[in-house]
Coordinates of C-alpha atoms and ligand atoms in Angstrom, one line a residue:
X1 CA -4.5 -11.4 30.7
X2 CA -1.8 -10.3 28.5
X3 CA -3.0 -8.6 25.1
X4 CA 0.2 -7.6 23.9
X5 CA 0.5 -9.7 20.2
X6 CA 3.5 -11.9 19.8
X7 CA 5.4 -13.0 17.1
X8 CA 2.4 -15.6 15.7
X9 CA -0.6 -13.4 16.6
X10 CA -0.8 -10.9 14.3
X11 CA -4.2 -11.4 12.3
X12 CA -3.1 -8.6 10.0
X13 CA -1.0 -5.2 9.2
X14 CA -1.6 -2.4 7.3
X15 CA 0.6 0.2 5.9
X16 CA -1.1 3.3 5.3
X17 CA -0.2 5.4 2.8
X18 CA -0.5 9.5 2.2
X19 CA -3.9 10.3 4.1
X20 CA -3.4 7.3 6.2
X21 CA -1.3 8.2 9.6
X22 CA -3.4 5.7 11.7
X23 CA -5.9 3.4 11.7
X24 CA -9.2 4.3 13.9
X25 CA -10.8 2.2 16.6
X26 CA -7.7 0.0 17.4
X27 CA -8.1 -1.1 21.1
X28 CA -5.6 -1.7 23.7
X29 CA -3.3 0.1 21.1
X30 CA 0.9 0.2 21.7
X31 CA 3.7 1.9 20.0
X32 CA 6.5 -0.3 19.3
X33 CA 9.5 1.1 18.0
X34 CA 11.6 -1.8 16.2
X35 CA 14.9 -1.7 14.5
X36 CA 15.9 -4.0 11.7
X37 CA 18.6 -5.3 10.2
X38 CA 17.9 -3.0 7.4
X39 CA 17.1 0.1 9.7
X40 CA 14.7 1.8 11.3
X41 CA 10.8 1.5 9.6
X42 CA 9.4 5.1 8.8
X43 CA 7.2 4.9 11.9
X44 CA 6.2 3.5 15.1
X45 CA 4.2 0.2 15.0
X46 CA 0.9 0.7 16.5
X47 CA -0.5 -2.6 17.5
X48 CA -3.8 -3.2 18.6
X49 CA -6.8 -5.0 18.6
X50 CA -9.9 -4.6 15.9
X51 CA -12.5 -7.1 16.7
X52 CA -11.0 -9.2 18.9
X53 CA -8.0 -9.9 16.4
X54 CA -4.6 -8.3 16.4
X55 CA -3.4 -5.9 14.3
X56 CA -0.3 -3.7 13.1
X57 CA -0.4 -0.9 11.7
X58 CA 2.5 1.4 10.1
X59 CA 2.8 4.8 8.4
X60 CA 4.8 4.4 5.4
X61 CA 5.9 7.8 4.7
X62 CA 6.1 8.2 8.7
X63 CA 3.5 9.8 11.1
X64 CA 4.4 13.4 9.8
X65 CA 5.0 12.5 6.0
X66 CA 8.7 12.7 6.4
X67 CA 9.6 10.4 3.9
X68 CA 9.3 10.7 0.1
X69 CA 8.6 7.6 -1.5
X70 CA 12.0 6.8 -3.0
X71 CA 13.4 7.4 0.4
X72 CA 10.9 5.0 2.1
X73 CA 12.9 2.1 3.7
X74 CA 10.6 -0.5 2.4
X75 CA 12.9 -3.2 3.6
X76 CA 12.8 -2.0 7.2
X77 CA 9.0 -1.7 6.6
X78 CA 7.9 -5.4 5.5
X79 CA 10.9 -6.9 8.0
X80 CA 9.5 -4.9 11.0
X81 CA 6.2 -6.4 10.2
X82 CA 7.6 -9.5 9.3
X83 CA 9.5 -9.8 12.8
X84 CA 6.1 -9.2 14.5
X85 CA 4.8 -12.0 13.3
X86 CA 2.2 -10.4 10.9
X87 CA 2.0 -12.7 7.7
X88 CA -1.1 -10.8 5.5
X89 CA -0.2 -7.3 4.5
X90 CA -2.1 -4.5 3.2
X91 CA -0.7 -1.8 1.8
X92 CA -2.8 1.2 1.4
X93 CA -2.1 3.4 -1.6
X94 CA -2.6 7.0 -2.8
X95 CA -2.9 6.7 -7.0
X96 CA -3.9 8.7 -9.8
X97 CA -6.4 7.5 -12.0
X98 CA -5.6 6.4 -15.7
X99 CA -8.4 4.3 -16.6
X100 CA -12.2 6.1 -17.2
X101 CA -14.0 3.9 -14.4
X102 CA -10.9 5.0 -11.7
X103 CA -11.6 8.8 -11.3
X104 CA -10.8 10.7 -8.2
X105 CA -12.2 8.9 -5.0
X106 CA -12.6 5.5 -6.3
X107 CA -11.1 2.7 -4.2
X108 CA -9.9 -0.1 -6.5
X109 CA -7.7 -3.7 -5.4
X110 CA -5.6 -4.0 -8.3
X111 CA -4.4 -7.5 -9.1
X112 CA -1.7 -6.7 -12.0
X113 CA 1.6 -3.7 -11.4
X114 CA 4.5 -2.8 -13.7
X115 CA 7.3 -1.2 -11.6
X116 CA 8.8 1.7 -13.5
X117 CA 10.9 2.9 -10.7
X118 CA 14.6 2.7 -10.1
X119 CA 17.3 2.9 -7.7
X120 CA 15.2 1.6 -5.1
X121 CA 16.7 -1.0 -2.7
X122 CA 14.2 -3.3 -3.8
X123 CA 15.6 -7.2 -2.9
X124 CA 16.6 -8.4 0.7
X125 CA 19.0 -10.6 -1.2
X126 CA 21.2 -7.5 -1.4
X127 CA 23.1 -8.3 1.8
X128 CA 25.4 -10.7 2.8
X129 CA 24.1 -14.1 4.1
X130 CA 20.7 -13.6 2.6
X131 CA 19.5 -16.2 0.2
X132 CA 19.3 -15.5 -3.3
X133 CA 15.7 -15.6 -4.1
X134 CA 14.0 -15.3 -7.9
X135 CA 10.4 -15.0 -5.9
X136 CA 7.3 -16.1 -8.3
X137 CA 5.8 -12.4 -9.0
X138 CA 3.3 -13.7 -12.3
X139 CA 0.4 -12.6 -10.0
X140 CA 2.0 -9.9 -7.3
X141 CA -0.9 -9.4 -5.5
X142 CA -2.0 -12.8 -2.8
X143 CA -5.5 -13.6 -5.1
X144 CA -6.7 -15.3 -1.7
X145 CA -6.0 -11.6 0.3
X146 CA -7.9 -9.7 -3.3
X147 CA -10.6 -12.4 -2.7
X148 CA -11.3 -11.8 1.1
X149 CA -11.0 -7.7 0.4
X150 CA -13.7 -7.6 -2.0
X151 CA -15.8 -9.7 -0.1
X152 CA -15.3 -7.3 3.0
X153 CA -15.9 -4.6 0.8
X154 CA -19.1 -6.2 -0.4
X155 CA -20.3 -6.6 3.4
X156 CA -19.0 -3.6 4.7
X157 CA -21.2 -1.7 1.8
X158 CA -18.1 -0.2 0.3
X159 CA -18.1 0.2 -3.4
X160 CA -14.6 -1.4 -4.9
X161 CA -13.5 -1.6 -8.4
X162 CA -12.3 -5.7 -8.6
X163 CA -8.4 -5.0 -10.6
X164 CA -6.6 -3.5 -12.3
X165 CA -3.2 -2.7 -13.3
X166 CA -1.1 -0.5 -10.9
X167 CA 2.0 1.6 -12.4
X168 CA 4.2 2.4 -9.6
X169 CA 6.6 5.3 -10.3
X170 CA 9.8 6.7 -9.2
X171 CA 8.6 10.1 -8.2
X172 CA 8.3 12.7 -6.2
X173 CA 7.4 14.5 -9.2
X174 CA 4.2 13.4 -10.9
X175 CA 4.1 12.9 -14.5
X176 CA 4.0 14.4 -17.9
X177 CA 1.2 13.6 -19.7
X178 CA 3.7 11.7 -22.6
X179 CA 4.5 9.8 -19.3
X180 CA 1.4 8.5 -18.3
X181 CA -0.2 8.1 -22.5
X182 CA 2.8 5.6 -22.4
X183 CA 1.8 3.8 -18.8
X184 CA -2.1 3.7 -20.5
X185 CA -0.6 1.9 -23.7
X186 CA 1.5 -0.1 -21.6
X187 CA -1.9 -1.6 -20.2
X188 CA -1.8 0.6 -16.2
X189 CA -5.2 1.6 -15.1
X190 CA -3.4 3.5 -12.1
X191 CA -0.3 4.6 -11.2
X192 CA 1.6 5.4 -8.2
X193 CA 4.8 5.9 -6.3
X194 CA 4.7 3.3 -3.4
X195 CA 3.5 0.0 -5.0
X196 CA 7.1 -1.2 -5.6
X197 CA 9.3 -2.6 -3.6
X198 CA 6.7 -3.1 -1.5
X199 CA 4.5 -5.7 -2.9
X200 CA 7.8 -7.7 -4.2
X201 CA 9.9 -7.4 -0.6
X202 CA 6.3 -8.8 1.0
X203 CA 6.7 -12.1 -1.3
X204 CA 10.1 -12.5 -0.7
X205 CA 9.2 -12.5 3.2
X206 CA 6.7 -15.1 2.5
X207 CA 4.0 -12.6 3.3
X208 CA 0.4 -12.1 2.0
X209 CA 0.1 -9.1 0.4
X210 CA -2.8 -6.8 -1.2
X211 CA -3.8 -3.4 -2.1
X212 CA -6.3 -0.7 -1.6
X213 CA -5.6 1.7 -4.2
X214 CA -7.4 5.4 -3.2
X215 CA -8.2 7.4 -6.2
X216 CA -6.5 11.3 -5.6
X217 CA -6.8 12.9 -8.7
X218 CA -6.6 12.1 -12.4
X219 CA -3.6 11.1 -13.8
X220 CA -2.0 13.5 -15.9
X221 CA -4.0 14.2 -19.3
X222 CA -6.7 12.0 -18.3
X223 CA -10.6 12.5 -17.1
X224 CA -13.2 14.8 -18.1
X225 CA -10.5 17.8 -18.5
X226 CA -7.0 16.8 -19.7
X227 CA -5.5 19.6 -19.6
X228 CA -6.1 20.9 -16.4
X229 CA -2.9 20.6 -14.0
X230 CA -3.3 18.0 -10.8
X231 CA -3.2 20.5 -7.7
X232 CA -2.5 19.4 -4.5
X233 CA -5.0 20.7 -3.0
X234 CA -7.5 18.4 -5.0
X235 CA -5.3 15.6 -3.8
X236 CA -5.8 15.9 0.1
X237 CA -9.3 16.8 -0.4
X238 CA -9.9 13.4 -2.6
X239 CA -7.9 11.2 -0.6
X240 CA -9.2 12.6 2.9
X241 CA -12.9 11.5 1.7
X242 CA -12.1 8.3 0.2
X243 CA -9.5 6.9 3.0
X244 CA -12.6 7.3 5.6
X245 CA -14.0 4.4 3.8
X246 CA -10.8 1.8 3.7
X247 CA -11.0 1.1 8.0
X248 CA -14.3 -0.2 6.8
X249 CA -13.2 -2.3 4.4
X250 CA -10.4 -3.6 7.1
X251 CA -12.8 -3.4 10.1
X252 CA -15.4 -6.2 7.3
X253 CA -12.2 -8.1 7.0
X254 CA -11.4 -8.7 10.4
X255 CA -14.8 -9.1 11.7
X256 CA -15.5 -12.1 8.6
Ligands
LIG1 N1 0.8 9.9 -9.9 C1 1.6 9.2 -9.1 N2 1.4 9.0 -7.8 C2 0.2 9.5 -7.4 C3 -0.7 10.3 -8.2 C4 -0.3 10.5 -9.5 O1 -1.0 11.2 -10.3 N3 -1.7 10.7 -7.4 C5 -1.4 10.1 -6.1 N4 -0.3 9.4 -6.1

């Protein structure tokens, strides 16, 4: 029997974010390495099987971290995934945490974001022959995809916060603590580097999308000590606990 997903099989993909190289227990897995109008993606697709149901699965900042978010190829990303066939998306995110419930370790599913970043090719409509599209983006997260994540969670056992607003920065750097005092008054409850295009190219493709925002660290000037500088040290060792818990989440969502 072939296994091998085509283009209308794919039950769902996941971009995985810093921490996140590969997702664990995917059966019959295959590296596909696709090219797209827009370029290569930042890695291999790894398809597979979880449950019985096909699945894709992509590094966003590539399998070695090559890529910094603002040099991420997001439109290569979601069109690779697109091409596949996968039409629910979830992007897995590294954040920091602004809001006093989102502290280091904490998984949340935002439903709100308020793109702060720039230069970023952000639009397929850029090139030639593409349609011009003003995509509806009042609620960017897919409230059905939020809905069925938070019930996984809920089976799977996995404690989730339900919201929240996600800040996506331009990065590398992180910010200054004026920076994120701003983002808090501005109404984000997280903030990031990888949110945007993303979410926005997704519903442009038509796609589903959601997201699992992993707690790293505390934004800057926020949490118990305010003043103590974010090393990155505390990031990997955050994120390397709390990602264990997001192919649970997944592995609930497939198996529901
Ligand atoms: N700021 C921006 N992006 C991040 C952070 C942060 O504090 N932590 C993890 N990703």
């Amino acid at each position: 029997m072939n296994t091998s997903p085509s283009p209308s099989n794919i039950s769902l993909a996941i971009i995985g974010g810093t921490g996140v190289y590969a997702f664990p227990g995917l059966e019959r897995a295959r590296r596909q390495e696709i090219t797209t109008h827009w370029g290569a993606p930042s890695s291999p697709i790894v398809t597979g099987e979880v449950a019985g149901k096909h699945v894709a699965f992509l590094a966003r900042h590539g399998e070695s971290h090559a890529f910094a978010p603002h040099h991420i190829n997001y439109r290569a990303n979601i069109d690779a995934l697109h091409g596949l066939g996968a039409r629910r998306v979830i992007g897995v995110n590294a954040v920091g945490g602004i809001r006093d419930d989102m502290g280091p370790r904490v998984l949340a599913i935002p439903d709100q974001l308020i793109d702060y970043t720039s230069g970023r090719a952000s639009s397929f409509c850029d090139a030639d022959g593409e349609a011009v599209l003003h995509i509806e983006f009042g609620e960017p997260y897919t409230a059905s995809l939020r809905r069925d994540l938070l019930d996984a969670a809920q089976r799977g056992g996995v404690a989730v916060v339900d919201g929240g607003c996600y800040g996506a920065t331009q990065g590398p750097r992180l910010e200054t603590r004026a920076e994120i005092a701003r983002m808090r008054r501005d109404g984000c409850d997280l903030v990031g580097m990888t949110g945007m295009p993303e979410a926005a190219l997704a519903r442009e493709r038509g796609m589903d999308y959601a997201c699992i925002a992993v707690v790293a660290n505390w934004a800057a000037g926020c949490g118990p000590d305010p003043e103590a500088p974010i090393s990155l040290e505390e990031i990997h060792a955050h994120l390397a606990a709390a990602t264990r818990r997001v192919p649970e989440i997944v592995n609930a969502l497939l198996a529901g």
